[in-house]
Amino acid sequence: MEILLVYIMFILFLLIGSFLNVCIYRIPREESIAYPPSHCPECNSRIKAIDLIPVVSWLALKGRCRTCETKIPARYPLIEMLTGIILLLTYKVTGFNINFIFTAILIATLITITFIDLDHKIIPDGLVIFLFAVGFMDKVSSVIQNQPAFWVNSIWGLLLGGGFFLLIAVISNGGMGGGDIKLMAALGFWFGWRGILMVMFLSFIIGGFVSAGLLFARSAGRKQMVPFGPFIAVGAYLTALYGTGIWDWYLSCFM
Ligand SMILES: [Zn+2]
């Protein structure tokens, strides 16, 4: 029974990944994410329902549009798989409850932000506002369930996350974008001051390693701007799911 439930959820998560692909493509182009239905960006033909099955359709069509045979990048099924696996890991940590819903929305939004930032080097304001709104609802839901909502902690997190990145932006003279600052403020509101410190710490460590690796791999890339949003997203993902464990491990290093 349990395994059947996991299969059904995985299929649902793949479908969510498919929806994230639509968001990643359309939001930065300021197109509606609901209308029109999916179409091939090359020949504009409407994609049939049978060709909208996550991962499977891409494999069946050998990665090409059924009508015009234009290549469909492998990134589409990969994002579907990534979303499916990450949300399954989320379920494993939280179990199925209201907390899972909020964490899953947070993580799905972070995946969307990651790929939009990689493609366009922007973090759309709409997605940051959406994160704020869901973070706010998360707290309202805590109040309704008679649990502490930690409003003050969230305000400190917001000021700390947004403020620190604003400071970096000023010092580095635009090395950190406005989108990164706003995203950090929204995540600070989600995580509170201690959580956002961990997000910062992790994102700088991961960002440092990846940037060094990129520089090493192609020495000419020194002037290329590496978007920072994906590192924030990975840091936030790790903090949301494994924050307590990372904190305990960190403390144990000093004991
Ligand atoms: Zn086509």
Coordinates of C-alpha atoms and ligand atoms in Angstrom, one line a residue:
M1 CA 0.0 0.0 0.0
E2 CA 2.7 2.4 1.0
I3 CA 4.7 1.7 -2.1
L4 CA 1.6 2.3 -4.3
L5 CA 1.1 5.6 -2.6
V6 CA 4.7 6.6 -3.3
Y7 CA 4.3 5.7 -7.0
I8 CA 1.1 7.7 -7.3
M9 CA 2.8 10.7 -5.6
F10 CA 5.9 10.4 -7.8
I11 CA 3.7 10.6 -11.0
L12 CA 1.9 13.7 -9.5
F13 CA 5.3 15.3 -8.7
L14 CA 6.4 14.6 -12.4
L15 CA 3.3 16.4 -13.5
I16 CA 4.2 19.3 -11.2
G17 CA 7.7 19.3 -12.8
S18 CA 6.0 19.5 -16.2
F19 CA 4.0 22.6 -15.0
L20 CA 7.3 24.1 -13.7
N21 CA 8.7 23.8 -17.3
V22 CA 5.8 25.9 -18.5
C23 CA 6.4 28.5 -15.8
I24 CA 10.2 28.6 -16.5
Y25 CA 9.5 29.2 -20.2
R26 CA 6.6 31.6 -19.9
I27 CA 7.0 33.7 -16.8
P28 CA 10.1 35.6 -18.0
R29 CA 8.4 36.2 -21.4
E30 CA 5.4 37.6 -19.5
E31 CA 3.0 35.1 -21.0
S32 CA 0.1 33.5 -19.1
I33 CA 1.0 30.2 -17.4
A34 CA -2.6 29.0 -18.0
Y35 CA -3.4 29.9 -21.5
P36 CA -2.9 29.0 -24.4
P37 CA -2.4 25.2 -23.9
S38 CA 1.1 23.9 -24.5
H39 CA 2.4 24.4 -28.0
C40 CA 5.7 23.9 -29.8
P41 CA 7.6 27.2 -29.7
E42 CA 9.0 26.4 -33.2
C43 CA 5.9 25.4 -35.3
N44 CA 3.2 26.6 -32.9
S45 CA 1.3 23.4 -33.2
R46 CA -0.7 22.4 -30.2
I47 CA 0.8 19.5 -28.2
K48 CA -1.5 16.5 -28.0
A49 CA -2.4 15.1 -24.6
I50 CA -0.6 11.9 -25.4
D51 CA 2.6 13.9 -25.9
L52 CA 2.3 15.6 -22.5
I53 CA 3.1 12.7 -20.3
P54 CA 6.2 13.7 -18.3
V55 CA 9.5 12.1 -19.3
V56 CA 7.7 9.2 -21.2
S57 CA 6.5 11.4 -24.1
W58 CA 9.9 12.9 -24.6
L59 CA 11.5 9.4 -24.8
A60 CA 8.8 8.1 -27.1
L61 CA 9.2 11.1 -29.5
K62 CA 13.0 10.7 -29.2
G63 CA 13.2 14.3 -28.1
R64 CA 11.6 15.8 -31.1
C65 CA 8.3 17.7 -31.9
R66 CA 5.8 15.4 -33.4
T67 CA 4.8 17.9 -36.1
C68 CA 8.0 19.8 -37.1
E69 CA 10.6 17.4 -35.6
T70 CA 12.5 20.3 -34.0
K71 CA 14.6 19.1 -31.1
I72 CA 13.1 19.4 -27.6
P73 CA 15.9 20.0 -25.2
A74 CA 16.6 17.1 -22.8
R75 CA 16.3 19.7 -20.0
Y76 CA 12.5 19.3 -20.1
P77 CA 12.4 15.7 -18.9
L78 CA 15.4 16.3 -16.6
I79 CA 13.5 19.1 -14.8
E80 CA 10.5 16.8 -14.5
M81 CA 12.7 14.1 -13.0
L82 CA 14.5 16.6 -10.7
T83 CA 11.2 17.9 -9.4
G84 CA 9.8 14.4 -8.9
I85 CA 12.9 13.2 -7.0
I86 CA 13.2 16.4 -4.8
L87 CA 9.5 16.5 -3.9
L88 CA 9.7 12.8 -3.0
L89 CA 12.7 13.5 -0.7
T90 CA 10.6 16.4 0.8
Y91 CA 7.8 14.0 1.5
K92 CA 10.3 11.6 3.1
V93 CA 11.4 14.3 5.5
T94 CA 8.1 16.0 6.4
G95 CA 5.6 13.2 5.9
F96 CA 2.2 14.0 4.5
N97 CA 0.8 17.0 6.3
I98 CA 0.2 20.7 5.9
N99 CA 3.9 21.3 6.4
F100 CA 4.6 19.2 3.3
I101 CA 2.3 21.4 1.2
F102 CA 4.0 24.6 2.2
T103 CA 7.6 23.1 1.9
A104 CA 6.7 21.6 -1.5
I105 CA 5.4 25.0 -2.8
L106 CA 8.6 26.7 -1.5
I107 CA 10.8 24.1 -3.2
A108 CA 8.9 24.1 -6.5
T109 CA 9.1 27.9 -6.6
L110 CA 12.9 27.7 -6.0
I111 CA 13.3 25.2 -8.9
T112 CA 11.5 27.6 -11.2
I113 CA 13.6 30.6 -10.0
T114 CA 16.8 28.6 -10.5
F115 CA 16.2 27.9 -14.2
I116 CA 14.8 31.3 -15.0
D117 CA 17.9 32.9 -13.4
L118 CA 20.2 30.5 -15.4
D119 CA 18.3 31.4 -18.7
H120 CA 17.7 35.1 -18.3
K121 CA 19.8 36.2 -15.3
I122 CA 16.7 37.6 -13.6
I123 CA 14.5 36.6 -10.7
P124 CA 10.9 37.8 -11.5
D125 CA 9.3 39.9 -8.8
G126 CA 6.1 38.0 -9.2
L127 CA 7.8 34.8 -7.9
V128 CA 9.3 36.6 -5.0
I129 CA 5.9 38.2 -4.1
F130 CA 4.4 34.7 -4.4
L131 CA 7.0 33.3 -1.9
F132 CA 6.2 36.1 0.5
A133 CA 2.5 35.4 0.2
V134 CA 2.9 31.6 0.8
G135 CA 5.2 32.3 3.7
F136 CA 2.6 34.5 5.2
M137 CA -0.1 31.9 4.7
D138 CA 2.2 29.3 6.3
K139 CA 2.2 31.5 9.5
V140 CA -1.5 32.1 9.4
S141 CA -2.0 28.4 9.2
S142 CA 0.2 28.0 12.3
V143 CA -2.0 30.6 14.1
I144 CA -5.1 28.7 13.2
Q145 CA -3.6 25.5 14.5
N146 CA -2.7 27.3 17.8
Q147 CA 1.0 26.9 17.1
P148 CA 3.6 29.6 17.5
A149 CA 4.1 31.6 14.3
F150 CA 7.4 33.4 15.2
W151 CA 6.5 36.7 13.5
V152 CA 9.3 38.6 15.1
N153 CA 11.9 36.0 14.1
S154 CA 10.6 36.3 10.5
I155 CA 11.0 40.1 10.5
W156 CA 14.6 39.7 11.8
G157 CA 15.2 37.1 9.1
L158 CA 13.8 39.4 6.4
L159 CA 16.0 42.3 7.5
L160 CA 19.1 40.1 7.9
G161 CA 18.7 38.3 4.5
G162 CA 17.7 41.4 2.5
G163 CA 20.0 43.7 4.4
F164 CA 23.1 41.6 4.1
F165 CA 22.7 41.1 0.3
L166 CA 21.9 44.8 -0.1
L167 CA 25.2 45.5 1.6
I168 CA 27.1 43.0 -0.7
A169 CA 25.4 44.7 -3.7
V170 CA 26.6 48.1 -2.6
I171 CA 30.2 46.9 -1.7
S172 CA 30.6 44.9 -4.9
N173 CA 29.1 47.6 -7.0
G174 CA 26.3 45.6 -8.6
G175 CA 27.9 42.1 -8.3
M176 CA 24.7 41.0 -6.6
G177 CA 21.4 41.8 -8.4
G178 CA 18.2 43.3 -7.0
G179 CA 16.4 40.0 -7.5
D180 CA 18.9 38.2 -5.2
I181 CA 18.3 40.8 -2.5
K182 CA 14.5 40.5 -2.7
L183 CA 14.7 36.7 -2.8
M184 CA 16.9 36.7 0.3
A185 CA 14.4 39.0 2.1
A186 CA 11.5 36.6 1.2
L187 CA 13.5 33.6 2.4
G188 CA 14.5 35.4 5.6
F189 CA 10.8 35.8 6.3
W190 CA 10.3 32.0 5.7
F191 CA 13.3 30.8 7.7
G192 CA 13.9 33.4 10.5
W193 CA 17.3 34.8 11.4
R194 CA 19.0 31.5 12.2
G195 CA 17.7 29.7 9.1
I196 CA 18.6 32.6 6.8
L197 CA 22.2 32.6 8.2
M198 CA 22.4 29.0 7.2
V199 CA 21.0 29.7 3.7
M200 CA 23.7 32.5 3.3
F201 CA 26.5 30.3 4.6
L202 CA 25.5 27.3 2.3
S203 CA 24.9 29.4 -0.8
F204 CA 28.3 31.1 -0.5
I205 CA 30.1 27.8 0.0
I206 CA 28.4 26.1 -2.9
G207 CA 28.6 29.3 -5.0
G208 CA 32.4 29.5 -4.3
F209 CA 33.1 25.9 -5.2
V210 CA 31.0 26.0 -8.4
S211 CA 32.5 29.3 -9.5
A212 CA 36.0 28.1 -8.9
G213 CA 35.2 24.9 -10.8
L214 CA 33.8 27.0 -13.7
L215 CA 36.9 29.2 -13.8
F216 CA 39.1 26.2 -13.7
A217 CA 37.1 24.4 -16.5
R218 CA 37.3 27.3 -18.9
S219 CA 39.8 30.0 -18.0
A220 CA 38.2 32.5 -20.3
G221 CA 35.0 32.6 -18.2
R222 CA 36.4 35.1 -15.7
K223 CA 34.3 38.0 -17.0
Q224 CA 31.1 36.0 -17.3
M225 CA 28.6 36.7 -14.7
V226 CA 27.4 33.6 -12.8
P227 CA 23.8 34.1 -11.6
F228 CA 23.7 33.7 -7.8
G229 CA 20.0 32.8 -7.6
P230 CA 20.6 29.0 -8.1
F231 CA 23.0 28.9 -5.2
I232 CA 20.5 30.7 -2.9
A233 CA 17.9 28.1 -4.1
V234 CA 20.1 25.1 -3.2
G235 CA 21.1 26.7 0.1
A236 CA 17.4 27.3 0.9
Y237 CA 16.5 23.7 -0.2
L238 CA 19.1 22.2 2.1
T239 CA 18.1 24.4 5.0
A240 CA 14.4 23.7 4.6
L241 CA 14.9 19.9 4.5
Y242 CA 18.1 19.2 6.4
G243 CA 18.7 22.4 8.4
T244 CA 18.4 20.9 11.8
G245 CA 20.8 18.0 10.9
I246 CA 23.3 20.4 9.4
W247 CA 23.1 22.6 12.5
D248 CA 23.7 19.6 14.8
W249 CA 26.6 18.4 12.7
Y250 CA 28.1 21.9 12.7
L251 CA 27.9 22.1 16.5
S252 CA 29.3 18.6 17.0
C253 CA 32.5 19.7 15.1
F254 CA 33.2 22.0 18.1
M255 CA 32.2 19.7 20.9
Ligands
ZN1 ZN 7.0 21.8 -33.7

